[in-house]
Amino acid sequence: MSLTDILEQFAYIANNPNAILKKYIEEGKDVIGCFPIYTPKPIIDAAGAVPMGLWGGRITPTFAGKYSPVFTCSIMRSCLELGMTGRYDGLKAVIMPILCDTFRGMSSSWRAGVTDIPLIALVHPQNRTDLGAQDFLAQEYLSVKLRLEKILNREITDESLHESIKKYNYQNALVMKFSKLALNHLDVIKPLVRHYILKSAQFISVDEHIRLMENLIEELEKLPEHVWSGKRAYFIGITAEPDELLQLFDKYNIAIVGDNLAQESRQFRTDYEICETPFWSLSSQWMHIEGCSTVHDENADMLEKFIIKEAKECAADSVVDCLMRFCDVEEYDYPDIAKCCEEEGLYCLCLEIDQSSEDNGQTLTKIQSYSEL
Amino acid sequence: MTEQKAEKPKRELPLSRQLVNKQTEDVYASAWAAKEKGESIGWSTAIFPQELCETFDVPVLYPENNAASISARHFGNQFIEHTEGEMKYPINICSYARLNMGMADMMKNGKFEGVEPAMPLPTFLCLANNSCTQLMKWYENLSENLSIPIFFVDCLFNYNEEEPDAYKNKYVRSQIENNIAAMEKFFNKKFDWNRFLEVQRISQVNRKLFNEIVALNTRMPAPLDGFDLFNYMSCLVICRGKESTTEILKQLKKEVEEHIANGTSTFRGTEEYRVHWEGIACWPNLGFNLKTLRKYGVNAVMNGYVTAWDVAYEPGDLNGMAKAYQCSSTNSFSTPSIMDMRSKSMKKFACDGMLCHVNRSCKLMSFHIFTGRDIIEARNKIPIVNFDGDQSDTRVFSEAQFENRLQGLVEVMKENKGGK
Ligand code: SF4
Ligand code: SF4
């Protein structure tokens, strides 16, 4: 497969989750919807089902307003709308980690508005330094497994869980390797291309994504190194969308050199420890997550420090905060991040992201000013 | 001759209210005294296990309660403006947080010119996320800005309607125990388990008394204007484990019983309709809301918010206490669980309608209102109206919209009563 073919495949997958869902269903596969950000995907894979990320879409919700206030983040409003209007039909269940207040509310909204797709909710322990936290999470994941077994009417064995955990760790390693490699090929791995590669993992099985990533890395390694002379941005936030936004960065010769986006690198940064029991392995991942707005850390400045360290490691000259409108967990973190960036000599750009409204031109102005620095 | 404005004679507050004011003053005074002596002072979320600091005898103040008082006195905007302006926080986060983080920052940087009631800056924080996740983010920010530690009890959200599983309880209990150990180190004091038992006992007496008083409002007409409950709620928020609260509530109960015996009420006017008020009060608009409700003969006899401090357990049972903190607050439950409680309560209080505050600050309470509507309409067959507001941000509430929506509610309630 040529590099162009591989990149086209990533782009197709990232842009057509609905067609992929239909294809899986036609093939007789069970598909489980996964709400952002941390669903225990190995449990789904071990059940022989496909985990499919639910990240909303570019729509203007009309029905979702019945079960969600207007000041709900657009991701959840559009997920609810897509659920209520049948676009997610065929999913055997959805799994929702209750990471924020919107999720607390959405768990009931989903059950009220999308009655034929069962919801498996779970909650992560936020007091991670407490000795009981991991024990609790291992039990919570076990409970997810039991609920999933009931829905799929099949047993999920420890062996298959161990196998799936290994696959996800391998996928993490591949994505991290790609991120590094991409720095030498920023002429090819343009912002949108990079976004498609990482986002596509949300909509296909881990095996398929691994295969594509292996091919991609192989092809990239064949290319001569390219020295990038344009600007270098490190992206943070929930998602960097829509496509037009990333195209603007490309237009102004700005590369994305790394990210802490919930939809992208946050998905691949933390491995599962290999432990004796699969549930201890699964829960270990959460205990080690760093630099995420939805995960409490005892060190209050952990997030800013993490972002600065990462941005510097990939020689970024700016931090672009794709701030999801009405996402309070991210909104609370923005001021300290901006302050820290300033102190560390990194330009900080804040772009408001809203899936359901058109940009009013402010984004362009901000990107232009950054590019002219 | 100087023109003289006729001053409205101020009504004397009932003794119970005077006692509440005195209690609040004392709590703030003891925190300021601790400050003078360089001792520990805590800021705590509203439904943190207060039994711990009460046992350690360390003063604790409650930013949510403080923000409510400041907002009701219309002093909040200066802090909110500071948070949104200089501190660059987005406008969408909870206005209690905006008010409090702004106040803390201004105090820290000496830009503070005093406000009533003023809290001294804390030396530690107590965080329980049973009310919401935003509290966690708010306290993370305070902790960073003030460089002080957090004692955290993660209460877990009850996404199902069933009893929480035992392993959840185990985690919450483990945190309470570990916090006690950590506090012993931080305060350099031993935890007195006998005193703890006593505090638990007092806390239970207080919450039961409050429940009994609230239940008296099921009488028709109600002996209390339902909004009065907001005034007494602070005893449970800031002094749930103190004997002074027992005294106040006993006094209040006596006053309510007197109203019942005399056929009087604190509701001024004729109670034509009884409604359930869903959500927090719009503190800056309290007076207007009260006046408008009265104008239409509507007594908001009951509201779900005031019952959030009904943290019920057997003294001496730590598992029970952990479970009670996990299962308190409107926002720790799924919508069907909450609406089941509301539906039963509205039947008990013979409510003719439900008036819901779609609070711009409080996402989860608003979610409950949207998703719960079908449940209440099906079960209680009463009209429901929503109005937009906020507990502290004065830019959201509209007097015209409130009155208009209330009128709509009254019309349907009137029809349901056969046009009378
Ligand atoms: S508020 Fe933020 S964290 Fe919560 S669902 Fe929305 S985007 Fe995700
Ligand atoms: S008002 Fe709502 S969002 Fe704000 S602190 Fe209270 S529960 Fe949380």
Short mmCIF file of C-alpha atoms in Angstrom, two decimals, chain A residues 5 75 250 294 350 366:
data_model
loop_
_atom_site.label_atom_id
_atom_site.label_comp_id
_atom_site.label_asym_id
_atom_site.label_seq_id
_atom_site.Cartn_x
_atom_site.Cartn_y
_atom_site.Cartn_z
CA ASP A 5 -3.35 5.04 -0.12
CA ILE A 75 -20.26 17.08 21.69
CA ASP A 250 -1.84 24.49 7.13
CA THR A 294 -10.96 15.29 33.77
CA CYS A 350 -7.31 30.07 22.66
CA LYS A 366 -6.15 34.74 15.83
#
